[in-house]
mmCIF file of C-alpha atoms and ligand atoms in Angstrom:
data_model
loop_
_atom_site.group_PDB
_atom_site.id
_atom_site.type_symbol
_atom_site.label_atom_id
_atom_site.label_comp_id
_atom_site.label_asym_id
_atom_site.label_seq_id
_atom_site.Cartn_x
_atom_site.Cartn_y
_atom_site.Cartn_z
ATOM 1 C CA MET Q 146 -124.269 93.260 -7.247
ATOM 2 C CA GLU Q 147 -123.876 94.061 -3.561
ATOM 3 C CA LEU Q 148 -126.296 92.307 -1.278
ATOM 4 C CA GLU Q 149 -128.392 94.432 1.051
ATOM 5 C CA LEU Q 150 -127.164 94.202 4.652
ATOM 6 C CA LEU Q 151 -130.261 93.837 6.841
ATOM 7 C CA TYR Q 152 -128.614 93.401 10.228
ATOM 8 C CA GLU Q 153 -125.207 92.967 11.794
ATOM 9 C CA GLY Q 154 -124.961 91.021 15.030
ATOM 10 C CA LYS Q 155 -121.997 90.044 17.197
ATOM 11 C CA ALA Q 156 -121.246 86.836 15.285
ATOM 12 C CA LYS Q 157 -123.021 87.138 11.939
ATOM 13 C CA LYS Q 158 -124.087 89.554 9.241
ATOM 14 C CA VAL Q 159 -127.527 89.029 7.708
ATOM 15 C CA TYR Q 160 -128.075 89.894 4.047
ATOM 16 C CA GLN Q 161 -131.182 89.818 1.875
ATOM 17 C CA SER Q 162 -130.834 87.187 -0.874
ATOM 18 C CA ASP Q 163 -130.951 88.818 -4.300
ATOM 19 C CA THR Q 164 -132.622 85.786 -5.874
ATOM 20 C CA ASN Q 165 -135.423 84.962 -3.408
ATOM 21 C CA VAL Q 166 -137.284 87.421 -1.164
ATOM 22 C CA ASN Q 167 -137.902 84.650 1.368
ATOM 23 C CA HIS Q 168 -134.228 83.782 1.730
ATOM 24 C CA LEU Q 169 -131.419 85.373 3.740
ATOM 25 C CA ILE Q 170 -127.661 84.964 3.419
ATOM 26 C CA LEU Q 171 -125.921 84.586 6.788
ATOM 27 C CA SER Q 172 -122.263 85.525 6.823
ATOM 28 C CA TYR Q 173 -120.364 84.197 9.844
ATOM 29 C CA LYS Q 174 -117.811 86.641 11.252
ATOM 30 C CA ASN Q 175 -114.408 86.049 12.785
ATOM 31 C CA ASP Q 176 -115.339 88.081 15.888
ATOM 32 C CA ALA Q 177 -115.759 86.445 19.265
ATOM 33 C CA THR Q 178 -117.494 88.196 22.149
ATOM 34 C CA ALA Q 179 -118.173 87.173 25.730
ATOM 35 C CA PHE Q 180 -119.717 88.630 28.870
ATOM 36 C CA ASN Q 181 -122.374 90.566 26.965
ATOM 37 C CA GLY Q 182 -119.827 92.015 24.547
ATOM 38 C CA GLU Q 183 -117.334 93.187 27.198
ATOM 39 C CA LYS Q 184 -114.603 90.805 26.013
ATOM 40 C CA LYS Q 185 -113.894 90.907 22.275
ATOM 41 C CA ALA Q 186 -111.353 89.410 19.896
ATOM 42 C CA GLN Q 187 -110.962 88.336 16.288
ATOM 43 C CA PHE Q 188 -109.958 84.830 15.266
ATOM 44 C CA TYR Q 189 -108.989 84.269 11.665
ATOM 45 C CA GLY Q 190 -110.968 81.251 10.438
ATOM 46 C CA LYS Q 191 -113.690 81.298 13.099
ATOM 47 C CA GLY Q 192 -116.377 82.387 10.621
ATOM 48 C CA ARG Q 193 -115.592 79.477 8.309
ATOM 49 C CA LEU Q 194 -115.467 76.959 11.163
ATOM 50 C CA ASN Q 195 -118.813 78.018 12.663
ATOM 51 C CA ASN Q 196 -120.475 78.184 9.245
ATOM 52 C CA GLU Q 197 -119.295 74.663 8.418
ATOM 53 C CA ILE Q 198 -120.106 73.233 11.850
ATOM 54 C CA SER Q 199 -123.540 74.866 11.949
ATOM 55 C CA SER Q 200 -124.309 73.685 8.387
ATOM 56 C CA LEU Q 201 -123.352 70.085 9.242
ATOM 57 C CA LEU Q 202 -125.418 70.154 12.440
ATOM 58 C CA PHE Q 203 -128.523 71.617 10.772
ATOM 59 C CA LYS Q 204 -128.254 68.905 8.088
ATOM 60 C CA ALA Q 205 -127.802 66.171 10.687
ATOM 61 C CA LEU Q 206 -130.826 67.512 12.590
ATOM 62 C CA GLU Q 207 -132.879 67.457 9.395
ATOM 63 C CA ASP Q 208 -131.898 63.800 8.911
ATOM 64 C CA LYS Q 209 -133.359 63.194 12.368
ATOM 65 C CA GLY Q 210 -136.632 64.897 11.417
ATOM 66 C CA ILE Q 211 -135.923 68.335 12.883
ATOM 67 C CA GLN Q 212 -136.611 71.237 10.591
ATOM 68 C CA SER Q 213 -134.760 74.528 10.794
ATOM 69 C CA HIS Q 214 -134.313 77.690 8.764
ATOM 70 C CA PHE Q 215 -131.185 76.169 7.121
ATOM 71 C CA ILE Q 216 -131.319 75.662 3.347
ATOM 72 C CA LYS Q 217 -127.714 75.153 2.271
ATOM 73 C CA ARG Q 218 -124.139 76.246 2.755
ATOM 74 C CA LEU Q 219 -123.157 78.724 0.062
ATOM 75 C CA ASP Q 220 -119.395 79.104 0.505
ATOM 76 C CA SER Q 221 -116.830 78.890 3.276
ATOM 77 C CA SER Q 222 -118.369 81.491 5.567
ATOM 78 C CA THR Q 223 -121.936 81.916 4.293
ATOM 79 C CA GLN Q 224 -125.146 79.919 4.240
ATOM 80 C CA ILE Q 225 -128.637 80.416 2.784
ATOM 81 C CA VAL Q 226 -131.538 80.238 5.242
ATOM 82 C CA GLN Q 227 -135.273 80.806 5.177
ATOM 83 C CA LYS Q 228 -136.190 84.296 6.276
ATOM 84 C CA THR Q 229 -137.706 84.195 9.761
ATOM 85 C CA ASP Q 230 -138.657 86.898 12.238
ATOM 86 C CA ILE Q 231 -136.607 86.001 15.270
ATOM 87 C CA ILE Q 232 -138.614 85.680 18.483
ATOM 88 C CA PRO Q 233 -136.437 87.556 21.022
ATOM 89 C CA LEU Q 234 -135.958 84.593 23.343
ATOM 90 C CA GLU Q 235 -132.866 82.569 24.140
ATOM 91 C CA VAL Q 236 -133.959 79.038 24.923
ATOM 92 C CA ILE Q 237 -131.262 77.388 27.007
ATOM 93 C CA ILE Q 238 -131.212 73.639 27.552
ATOM 94 C CA ARG Q 239 -128.933 72.250 30.247
ATOM 95 C CA ASN Q 240 -127.834 68.639 30.676
ATOM 96 C CA ILE Q 241 -124.970 69.377 33.067
ATOM 97 C CA ALA Q 242 -124.699 72.318 35.476
ATOM 98 C CA THR Q 243 -122.034 74.887 34.693
ATOM 99 C CA GLY Q 244 -121.853 78.581 33.813
ATOM 100 C CA SER Q 245 -124.468 81.079 34.931
ATOM 101 C CA ILE Q 246 -126.830 78.598 36.621
ATOM 102 C CA THR Q 247 -124.223 77.453 39.138
ATOM 103 C CA LYS Q 248 -123.720 81.030 40.328
ATOM 104 C CA ARG Q 249 -127.350 82.128 40.106
ATOM 105 C CA LEU Q 250 -128.903 79.163 41.910
ATOM 106 C CA GLY Q 251 -125.961 77.738 43.860
ATOM 107 C CA ILE Q 252 -126.101 74.404 42.022
ATOM 108 C CA ALA Q 253 -122.837 72.425 42.190
ATOM 109 C CA GLU Q 254 -120.721 72.317 38.996
ATOM 110 C CA LYS Q 255 -121.311 69.143 36.937
ATOM 111 C CA THR Q 256 -124.658 68.275 38.569
ATOM 112 C CA LEU Q 257 -126.585 66.193 36.001
ATOM 113 C CA PHE Q 258 -130.046 67.396 35.023
ATOM 114 C CA GLU Q 259 -132.327 64.486 34.157
ATOM 115 C CA PRO Q 260 -134.606 65.501 32.557
ATOM 116 C CA ALA Q 261 -132.730 68.382 30.982
ATOM 117 C CA LEU Q 262 -133.495 71.819 32.396
ATOM 118 C CA ALA Q 263 -134.989 74.468 30.091
ATOM 119 C CA GLU Q 264 -134.586 78.179 30.769
ATOM 120 C CA LEU Q 265 -135.763 81.297 28.934
ATOM 121 C CA PHE Q 266 -133.809 84.523 28.611
ATOM 122 C CA TYR Q 267 -135.089 87.728 27.025
ATOM 123 C CA LYS Q 268 -132.861 88.685 24.087
ATOM 124 C CA ASP Q 269 -132.125 92.317 24.854
ATOM 125 C CA ASP Q 270 -128.521 93.510 25.110
ATOM 126 C CA SER Q 271 -129.485 96.745 26.879
ATOM 127 C CA LEU Q 272 -131.061 94.669 29.679
ATOM 128 C CA GLY Q 273 -128.205 92.118 29.688
ATOM 129 C CA ASP Q 274 -130.458 89.266 28.435
ATOM 130 C CA PRO Q 275 -132.348 88.661 31.715
ATOM 131 C CA LEU Q 276 -133.740 85.274 32.812
ATOM 132 C CA ILE Q 277 -137.522 85.349 32.421
ATOM 133 C CA ASN Q 278 -140.496 83.074 33.097
ATOM 134 C CA ASP Q 279 -143.188 81.819 30.691
ATOM 135 C CA GLU Q 280 -145.578 84.687 31.430
ATOM 136 C CA HIS Q 281 -142.844 87.257 30.825
ATOM 137 C CA ALA Q 282 -142.006 85.497 27.550
ATOM 138 C CA MET Q 283 -145.616 85.640 26.355
ATOM 139 C CA TYR Q 284 -146.024 89.254 27.477
ATOM 140 C CA LEU Q 285 -142.735 90.446 25.955
ATOM 141 C CA THR Q 286 -142.868 88.563 22.637
ATOM 142 C CA GLY Q 287 -146.588 88.099 21.963
ATOM 143 C CA ILE Q 288 -146.304 84.318 21.518
ATOM 144 C CA THR Q 289 -149.110 82.143 22.858
ATOM 145 C CA MET Q 290 -148.840 79.503 25.585
ATOM 146 C CA GLU Q 291 -149.295 76.803 22.904
ATOM 147 C CA GLU Q 292 -146.470 78.264 20.838
ATOM 148 C CA LEU Q 293 -144.203 78.518 23.868
ATOM 149 C CA ASN Q 294 -144.943 74.935 24.859
ATOM 150 C CA GLY Q 295 -144.271 73.900 21.242
ATOM 151 C CA ILE Q 296 -140.909 75.692 21.314
ATOM 152 C CA LYS Q 297 -139.905 73.987 24.563
ATOM 153 C CA GLU Q 298 -140.978 70.572 23.277
ATOM 154 C CA GLU Q 299 -138.993 71.147 20.063
ATOM 155 C CA ALA Q 300 -135.948 72.296 22.095
ATOM 156 C CA ARG Q 301 -136.057 69.015 24.053
ATOM 157 C CA LYS Q 302 -136.237 66.998 20.799
ATOM 158 C CA ILE Q 303 -133.283 68.996 19.473
ATOM 159 C CA ASN Q 304 -131.427 68.214 22.696
ATOM 160 C CA GLN Q 305 -132.000 64.464 22.219
ATOM 161 C CA ALA Q 306 -130.874 64.633 18.593
ATOM 162 C CA LEU Q 307 -127.800 66.762 19.328
ATOM 163 C CA MET Q 308 -126.813 64.563 22.287
ATOM 164 C CA GLU Q 309 -126.820 61.559 19.939
ATOM 165 C CA ILE Q 310 -124.822 63.389 17.288
ATOM 166 C CA PHE Q 311 -122.215 64.620 19.783
ATOM 167 C CA ALA Q 312 -122.040 61.270 21.607
ATOM 168 C CA SER Q 313 -121.121 59.694 18.252
ATOM 169 C CA ILE Q 314 -118.036 61.944 18.082
ATOM 170 C CA GLY Q 315 -117.005 61.467 21.717
ATOM 171 C CA VAL Q 316 -118.407 64.770 22.987
ATOM 172 C CA ARG Q 317 -120.777 65.545 25.870
ATOM 173 C CA LEU Q 318 -123.400 68.191 25.129
ATOM 174 C CA VAL Q 319 -123.354 70.166 28.394
ATOM 175 C CA ASP Q 320 -125.743 73.000 27.532
ATOM 176 C CA PHE Q 321 -126.701 75.162 24.577
ATOM 177 C CA LYS Q 322 -128.741 78.120 23.394
ATOM 178 C CA LEU Q 323 -131.392 78.055 20.682
ATOM 179 C CA GLU Q 324 -133.324 80.782 18.925
ATOM 180 C CA PHE Q 325 -136.563 80.326 17.048
ATOM 181 C CA GLY Q 326 -138.162 82.473 14.343
ATOM 182 C CA ARG Q 327 -141.406 82.659 12.429
ATOM 183 C CA ASN Q 328 -141.272 82.134 8.658
ATOM 184 C CA ARG Q 329 -143.485 83.775 6.025
ATOM 185 C CA ALA Q 330 -146.082 81.012 6.438
ATOM 186 C CA GLY Q 331 -146.239 81.705 10.191
ATOM 187 C CA LYS Q 332 -144.465 78.479 11.139
ATOM 188 C CA ILE Q 333 -142.044 78.633 14.063
ATOM 189 C CA LEU Q 334 -138.653 77.213 13.040
ATOM 190 C CA LEU Q 335 -135.293 76.646 14.691
ATOM 191 C CA SER Q 336 -133.155 79.578 13.478
ATOM 192 C CA ASP Q 337 -129.824 81.306 14.240
ATOM 193 C CA GLU Q 338 -126.907 78.863 14.623
ATOM 194 C CA VAL Q 339 -125.793 75.719 16.435
ATOM 195 C CA SER Q 340 -122.038 75.896 16.966
ATOM 196 C CA PRO Q 341 -119.298 75.885 19.631
ATOM 197 C CA ASP Q 342 -120.214 79.566 20.152
ATOM 198 C CA THR Q 343 -123.661 78.534 21.392
ATOM 199 C CA CYS Q 344 -123.072 75.043 22.836
ATOM 200 C CA ARG Q 345 -120.849 73.871 25.674
ATOM 201 C CA LEU Q 346 -119.049 70.758 24.446
ATOM 202 C CA TRP Q 347 -116.769 68.637 26.615
ATOM 203 C CA ASP Q 348 -114.596 65.785 25.406
ATOM 204 C CA ALA Q 349 -116.322 62.626 26.703
ATOM 205 C CA ARG Q 350 -113.049 61.024 27.838
ATOM 206 C CA THR Q 351 -111.028 63.944 29.197
ATOM 207 C CA ASN Q 352 -113.693 66.634 29.872
ATOM 208 C CA GLU Q 353 -111.523 69.034 27.846
ATOM 209 C CA LYS Q 354 -113.557 72.083 26.809
ATOM 210 C CA LEU Q 355 -114.156 72.236 23.051
ATOM 211 C CA ASP Q 356 -116.207 75.441 22.842
ATOM 212 C CA LYS Q 357 -116.211 79.201 23.399
ATOM 213 C CA ASP Q 358 -115.411 78.764 27.110
ATOM 214 C CA VAL Q 359 -111.717 78.519 26.109
ATOM 215 C CA PHE Q 360 -112.045 82.154 24.977
ATOM 216 C CA ARG Q 361 -114.335 83.255 27.823
ATOM 217 C CA GLN Q 362 -111.928 81.817 30.384
ATOM 218 C CA GLY Q 363 -108.697 82.336 28.437
ATOM 219 C CA THR Q 364 -107.755 78.690 28.833
ATOM 220 C CA GLY Q 365 -107.070 77.541 25.289
ATOM 221 C CA ASP Q 366 -106.906 78.231 21.578
ATOM 222 C CA LEU Q 367 -110.386 78.815 20.141
ATOM 223 C CA ILE Q 368 -109.475 77.929 16.549
ATOM 224 C CA SER Q 369 -107.878 74.599 17.406
ATOM 225 C CA VAL Q 370 -110.815 73.409 19.526
ATOM 226 C CA TYR Q 371 -113.399 74.495 16.906
ATOM 227 C CA GLU Q 372 -111.283 72.686 14.276
ATOM 228 C CA GLU Q 373 -111.338 69.588 16.470
ATOM 229 C CA ILE Q 374 -115.157 69.670 16.546
ATOM 230 C CA LEU Q 375 -115.369 70.195 12.767
ATOM 231 C CA ASN Q 376 -112.886 67.389 12.047
ATOM 232 C CA ARG Q 377 -114.770 64.929 14.242
ATOM 233 C CA LEU Q 378 -118.130 65.893 12.688
ATOM 234 C CA GLU Q 379 -116.754 65.616 9.139
ATOM 235 C CA ALA Q 380 -115.392 62.166 9.905
ATOM 236 C CA LYS Q 381 -118.790 61.012 11.197
ATOM 237 C CA LEU Q 382 -121.502 62.851 9.261
HETATM 238 N N1 LIG X 427 -125.264 81.065 25.368
HETATM 239 C C1 LIG X 427 -125.211 81.671 24.123
HETATM 240 N N2 LIG X 427 -125.459 83.016 24.015
HETATM 241 C C2 LIG X 427 -125.768 83.784 25.089
HETATM 242 C C3 LIG X 427 -125.819 83.168 26.352
HETATM 243 C C4 LIG X 427 -125.569 81.809 26.459
HETATM 244 O O1 LIG X 427 -124.965 81.019 23.122
HETATM 245 O O2 LIG X 427 -126.008 84.983 24.929
HETATM 246 C C5 LIG X 427 -125.002 79.621 25.503
HETATM 247 C C6 LIG X 427 -123.661 79.337 26.156
HETATM 248 O O3 LIG X 427 -122.653 79.170 25.186
HETATM 249 C C7 LIG X 427 -123.933 78.053 26.896
HETATM 250 C C8 LIG X 427 -125.422 78.118 27.241
HETATM 251 O O4 LIG X 427 -125.971 79.070 26.346
HETATM 252 O O5 LIG X 427 -123.725 76.955 26.027
HETATM 253 C C9 LIG X 427 -125.700 78.503 28.665
HETATM 254 O O6 LIG X 427 -125.031 79.703 28.969
HETATM 255 P P1 LIG X 427 -125.065 80.324 30.452
HETATM 256 O O7 LIG X 427 -126.463 80.766 30.760
HETATM 257 O O8 LIG X 427 -124.427 79.380 31.404
HETATM 258 O O9 LIG X 427 -124.263 81.664 30.289
HETATM 259 P P2 LIG X 427 -122.758 82.035 30.579
HETATM 260 O O10 LIG X 427 -122.301 81.260 31.761
HETATM 261 O O11 LIG X 427 -122.069 81.681 29.293
HETATM 262 O O12 LIG X 427 -122.867 83.517 30.811
#
């Protein structure tokens, strides 16, 4: 039986599970996009790599007491997750300055943020995902101040946990994007994905970029750096 396609995004397709109404099947695509979809390419194997990396990271987070929508990996490019209604916010956590913040605020590349800096962007392609403040976030998404504070607190815990995981494989977690959703019971859960598409990862020794920046900047081979991350995680987790 064909699964019902609920939504197709830039990096994943979302299907309704045919065995549980509260479950979704996420299918990771081989497409890569950058600059709000202006730069596009296909990389054979990217879907599998991100599905495997994201599955390993969600499991490792769970071992550290952080719940997410992840249930289990199904096959090479799909995983089963709890159905959540995504809150249209991109929660960005930054440990080291690079990317948009250096241009927007004139902060020098590689400045360390201690404590980590949290930013909110409104998830809306037609608006180019603008940076917003807490009041905008509450107004635009209907979440309460308590829920927003809970999301930020959770994002900081996730940062601590991911920093430990990546440090154990010789990688610096520079910055990353998280999305949260509300499950059937009303609980807000980490959703979407955690992968080299959504995290900036630098080799701890050489500062080599091991993430989507190699595609954004055209400086390296996306598949080989994603494979490097997967190999190191598999050896450790
Ligand atoms: N990011 C993402 N999706 C987006 C925007 C950003 O996954 O739509 C991630 C990005 O990979 C990086 C972090 O969030 O790890 C911070 O991105 P930044 O705001 O610096 O944006 P960029 O410079 O990539 O435009």
